[in-house]
């Protein structure tokens, strides 16, 4: 096929991959398209960890019409056994004309092995079309497998004079409807959203995604050693998305136990001068397989400014 056709079908695969953002962690979002004779014969994307990978979803959708087809996939097919069998093995013997891969999987367990397996089976593999877009889609995954920490996105709104809240705390919004839709779009593609306990006390946010069909991220609250959180806070209510409260070690055992009885996961980390080091926080989130975290700027600074470090 021509480079123009490759770009068109890879663009479709990338659009499919984006459907999995915020839903597949710790796996990457991946899209796949089988094309033959200038037409799509099967397509799919990875929906969640443990579910079939994008290539298998597309293969099932194709219903046996893949002989002589080209597979477009946004990330190198896996070549190892995880929760599912290797996708590269499933592609061998199908009579594929070739495979076009946007980018090599940076995971040390894969990193070129899937491509090598396909080439050893006599299937031509082209790498590179759509690579820039694929790297953007997998930024969180790459951070997780290469650095052991999630991609952290800071959501920050300021007034023209450089403030993030009214001095008296009386202003509910300093942004408009468009900015708020973008904020909910960020939640939709994030594994978790993080705020400080001061924000919970002042604003009582739900931290859910209110877009139609949106994905609710895990809600993370950074609290001080005193664990001062309102008993009626909406993020602590049962029946909603999971809530994790992260606080310095030494928090009152009774308050920790009370939160845990409500189904809240309480995670205590070593503190430095009463604050949780940023490096320790992101290591913890990485160890718990968070890949993309959206952080809200702390608008209510006080004793619960418990995070120190730089976003980098």
mmCIF file of N, CA and C in Angstrom, residues 122-181:
data_model
loop_
_atom_site.group_PDB
_atom_site.id
_atom_site.type_symbol
_atom_site.label_atom_id
_atom_site.label_comp_id
_atom_site.label_asym_id
_atom_site.label_seq_id
_atom_site.Cartn_x
_atom_site.Cartn_y
_atom_site.Cartn_z
ATOM 1 N N UNK A 122 8.535 -14.621 8.423
ATOM 2 C CA UNK A 122 8.424 -14.208 7.027
ATOM 3 C C UNK A 122 7.436 -13.083 6.776
ATOM 4 N N UNK A 123 6.986 -12.424 7.826
ATOM 5 C CA UNK A 123 6.028 -11.317 7.664
ATOM 6 C C UNK A 123 6.801 -9.998 7.647
ATOM 7 N N UNK A 124 6.717 -9.226 6.571
ATOM 8 C CA UNK A 124 7.388 -7.914 6.554
ATOM 9 C C UNK A 124 6.777 -6.981 7.607
ATOM 10 N N UNK A 125 7.633 -6.276 8.312
ATOM 11 C CA UNK A 125 7.178 -5.352 9.353
ATOM 12 C C UNK A 125 7.769 -3.972 9.076
ATOM 13 N N UNK A 126 6.897 -2.968 9.045
ATOM 14 C CA UNK A 126 7.301 -1.574 8.886
ATOM 15 C C UNK A 126 7.058 -0.867 10.217
ATOM 16 N N UNK A 127 8.052 -0.119 10.696
ATOM 17 C CA UNK A 127 7.941 0.580 11.977
ATOM 18 C C UNK A 127 8.052 2.080 11.748
ATOM 19 N N UNK A 128 7.159 2.856 12.328
ATOM 20 C CA UNK A 128 7.318 4.302 12.283
ATOM 21 C C UNK A 128 6.109 5.127 11.936
ATOM 22 N N UNK A 129 5.238 4.724 11.019
ATOM 23 C CA UNK A 129 4.071 5.565 10.718
ATOM 24 C C UNK A 129 3.212 5.818 11.969
ATOM 25 N N UNK A 130 2.937 7.068 12.246
ATOM 26 C CA UNK A 130 2.133 7.406 13.427
ATOM 27 C C UNK A 130 2.903 7.386 14.729
ATOM 28 N N UNK A 131 4.244 7.357 14.667
ATOM 29 C CA UNK A 131 5.035 7.207 15.885
ATOM 30 C C UNK A 131 4.843 8.366 16.858
ATOM 31 N N UNK A 132 4.804 9.592 16.361
ATOM 32 C CA UNK A 132 4.664 10.740 17.266
ATOM 33 C C UNK A 132 3.357 10.674 18.042
ATOM 34 N N UNK A 133 2.281 10.353 17.356
ATOM 35 C CA UNK A 133 0.979 10.258 18.025
ATOM 36 C C UNK A 133 0.957 9.086 18.999
ATOM 37 N N UNK A 134 1.578 7.977 18.608
ATOM 38 C CA UNK A 134 1.610 6.809 19.491
ATOM 39 C C UNK A 134 2.391 7.101 20.761
ATOM 40 N N UNK A 135 3.474 7.874 20.650
ATOM 41 C CA UNK A 135 4.230 8.227 21.845
ATOM 42 C C UNK A 135 3.409 9.094 22.796
ATOM 43 N N UNK A 136 2.595 9.966 22.250
ATOM 44 C CA UNK A 136 1.723 10.774 23.107
ATOM 45 C C UNK A 136 0.703 9.899 23.831
ATOM 46 N N UNK A 137 0.105 8.965 23.111
ATOM 47 C CA UNK A 137 -0.898 8.097 23.710
ATOM 48 C C UNK A 137 -0.308 7.208 24.803
ATOM 49 N N UNK A 138 0.941 6.815 24.637
ATOM 50 C CA UNK A 138 1.568 5.879 25.582
ATOM 51 C C UNK A 138 2.497 6.576 26.558
ATOM 52 N N UNK A 139 2.392 7.891 26.711
ATOM 53 C CA UNK A 139 3.306 8.619 27.592
ATOM 54 C C UNK A 139 3.250 8.085 29.019
ATOM 55 N N UNK A 140 2.062 7.822 29.536
ATOM 56 C CA UNK A 140 1.939 7.284 30.884
ATOM 57 C C UNK A 140 2.509 5.880 30.992
ATOM 58 N N UNK A 141 2.197 5.051 30.020
ATOM 59 C CA UNK A 141 2.716 3.685 30.010
ATOM 60 C C UNK A 141 4.240 3.686 29.959
ATOM 61 N N UNK A 142 4.813 4.543 29.107
ATOM 62 C CA UNK A 142 6.269 4.592 28.990
ATOM 63 C C UNK A 142 6.898 5.047 30.304
ATOM 64 N N UNK A 143 6.288 6.036 30.959
ATOM 65 C CA UNK A 143 6.808 6.476 32.252
ATOM 66 C C UNK A 143 6.760 5.341 33.271
ATOM 67 N N UNK A 144 5.692 4.570 33.227
ATOM 68 C CA UNK A 144 5.524 3.475 34.188
ATOM 69 C C UNK A 144 6.551 2.372 33.984
ATOM 70 N N UNK A 145 6.763 1.942 32.728
ATOM 71 C CA UNK A 145 7.660 0.802 32.505
ATOM 72 C C UNK A 145 9.129 1.207 32.525
ATOM 73 N N UNK A 146 9.423 2.481 32.240
ATOM 74 C CA UNK A 146 10.819 2.909 32.185
ATOM 75 C C UNK A 146 11.286 3.564 33.481
ATOM 76 N N UNK A 147 10.374 4.253 34.194
ATOM 77 C CA UNK A 147 10.772 4.970 35.406
ATOM 78 C C UNK A 147 10.068 4.492 36.660
ATOM 79 N N UNK A 148 9.101 3.588 36.496
ATOM 80 C CA UNK A 148 8.406 3.073 37.665
ATOM 81 C C UNK A 148 7.467 4.074 38.302
ATOM 82 N N UNK A 149 7.016 5.083 37.547
ATOM 83 C CA UNK A 149 6.123 6.095 38.087
ATOM 84 C C UNK A 149 5.142 6.526 37.005
ATOM 85 N N UNK A 150 3.986 7.049 37.407
ATOM 86 C CA UNK A 150 3.003 7.468 36.402
ATOM 87 C C UNK A 150 3.374 8.801 35.773
ATOM 88 N N UNK A 151 2.733 9.099 34.667
ATOM 89 C CA UNK A 151 2.761 10.437 34.097
ATOM 90 C C UNK A 151 1.812 11.301 34.925
ATOM 91 N N UNK A 152 2.296 12.416 35.438
ATOM 92 C CA UNK A 152 1.484 13.304 36.268
ATOM 93 C C UNK A 152 1.191 14.573 35.483
ATOM 94 N N UNK A 153 -0.082 14.893 35.340
ATOM 95 C CA UNK A 153 -0.509 16.101 34.646
ATOM 96 C C UNK A 153 -1.079 17.075 35.662
ATOM 97 N N UNK A 154 -0.523 18.281 35.722
ATOM 98 C CA UNK A 154 -1.015 19.296 36.649
ATOM 99 C C UNK A 154 -2.099 20.113 35.969
ATOM 100 N N UNK A 155 -3.290 20.146 36.565
ATOM 101 C CA UNK A 155 -4.393 20.973 36.072
ATOM 102 C C UNK A 155 -4.423 22.226 36.930
ATOM 103 N N UNK A 156 -4.208 23.369 36.294
ATOM 104 C CA UNK A 156 -4.071 24.612 37.032
ATOM 105 C C UNK A 156 -4.819 25.724 36.311
ATOM 106 N N UNK A 157 -5.649 26.465 37.032
ATOM 107 C CA UNK A 157 -6.330 27.633 36.475
ATOM 108 C C UNK A 157 -5.939 28.848 37.309
ATOM 109 N N UNK A 158 -5.632 29.962 36.640
ATOM 110 C CA UNK A 158 -5.258 31.177 37.357
ATOM 111 C C UNK A 158 -6.062 32.361 36.836
ATOM 112 N N UNK A 159 -6.229 33.345 37.708
ATOM 113 C CA UNK A 159 -6.846 34.598 37.303
ATOM 114 C C UNK A 159 -5.792 35.470 36.622
ATOM 115 N N UNK A 160 -6.218 36.598 36.061
ATOM 116 C CA UNK A 160 -5.290 37.478 35.346
ATOM 117 C C UNK A 160 -4.200 38.020 36.260
ATOM 118 N N UNK A 161 -4.475 38.108 37.565
ATOM 119 C CA UNK A 161 -3.442 38.596 38.488
ATOM 120 C C UNK A 161 -2.643 37.460 39.119
ATOM 121 N N UNK A 162 -2.765 36.255 38.539
ATOM 122 C CA UNK A 162 -1.921 35.145 38.968
ATOM 123 C C UNK A 162 -2.394 34.390 40.180
ATOM 124 N N UNK A 163 -3.671 34.488 40.516
ATOM 125 C CA UNK A 163 -4.212 33.776 41.679
ATOM 126 C C UNK A 163 -4.957 32.518 41.224
ATOM 127 N N UNK A 164 -5.028 31.536 42.131
ATOM 128 C CA UNK A 164 -5.766 30.314 41.794
ATOM 129 C C UNK A 164 -7.063 30.189 42.588
ATOM 130 N N UNK A 165 -7.352 31.155 43.459
ATOM 131 C CA UNK A 165 -8.612 31.179 44.212
ATOM 132 C C UNK A 165 -8.791 32.567 44.800
ATOM 133 N N UNK A 166 -10.019 32.926 45.130
ATOM 134 C CA UNK A 166 -10.287 34.196 45.789
ATOM 135 C C UNK A 166 -9.721 34.171 47.209
ATOM 136 N N UNK A 167 -9.260 35.315 47.673
ATOM 137 C CA UNK A 167 -8.627 35.374 49.000
ATOM 138 C C UNK A 167 -9.554 34.877 50.093
ATOM 139 N N UNK A 168 -10.840 35.177 49.965
ATOM 140 C CA UNK A 168 -11.781 34.750 50.988
ATOM 141 C C UNK A 168 -12.354 33.370 50.772
ATOM 142 N N UNK A 169 -11.972 32.733 49.678
ATOM 143 C CA UNK A 169 -12.469 31.398 49.387
ATOM 144 C C UNK A 169 -13.917 31.355 48.972
ATOM 145 N N UNK A 170 -14.489 32.528 48.553
ATOM 146 C CA UNK A 170 -15.915 32.597 48.259
ATOM 147 C C UNK A 170 -16.239 32.330 46.796
ATOM 148 N N UNK A 171 -15.240 32.255 45.920
ATOM 149 C CA UNK A 171 -15.502 32.058 44.490
ATOM 150 C C UNK A 171 -15.504 30.569 44.174
ATOM 151 N N UNK A 172 -16.596 30.120 43.606
ATOM 152 C CA UNK A 172 -16.666 28.693 43.273
ATOM 153 C C UNK A 172 -15.860 28.363 42.029
ATOM 154 N N UNK A 173 -15.971 29.188 41.003
ATOM 155 C CA UNK A 173 -15.268 28.911 39.746
ATOM 156 C C UNK A 173 -14.422 30.118 39.349
ATOM 157 N N UNK A 174 -13.261 29.885 38.821
ATOM 158 C CA UNK A 174 -12.515 30.940 38.137
ATOM 159 C C UNK A 174 -12.298 30.540 36.680
ATOM 160 N N UNK A 175 -12.988 29.503 36.251
ATOM 161 C CA UNK A 175 -12.915 29.066 34.865
ATOM 162 C C UNK A 175 -14.326 29.026 34.282
ATOM 163 N N UNK A 176 -14.400 28.902 32.963
ATOM 164 C CA UNK A 176 -15.682 28.833 32.292
ATOM 165 C C UNK A 176 -16.057 27.405 31.931
ATOM 166 N N UNK A 177 -17.211 27.219 31.302
ATOM 167 C CA UNK A 177 -17.694 25.870 30.955
ATOM 168 C C UNK A 177 -16.734 25.093 30.065
ATOM 169 N N UNK A 178 -16.074 25.777 29.125
ATOM 170 C CA UNK A 178 -15.164 25.061 28.223
ATOM 171 C C UNK A 178 -13.992 24.477 28.995
ATOM 172 N N UNK A 179 -13.403 25.274 29.888
ATOM 173 C CA UNK A 179 -12.276 24.789 30.691
ATOM 174 C C UNK A 179 -12.709 23.643 31.598
ATOM 175 N N UNK A 180 -13.935 23.730 32.133
ATOM 176 C CA UNK A 180 -14.391 22.652 33.011
ATOM 177 C C UNK A 180 -14.633 21.364 32.236
ATOM 178 N N UNK A 181 -15.094 21.484 30.993
ATOM 179 C CA UNK A 181 -15.230 20.272 30.164
ATOM 180 C C UNK A 181 -13.869 19.654 29.897
#
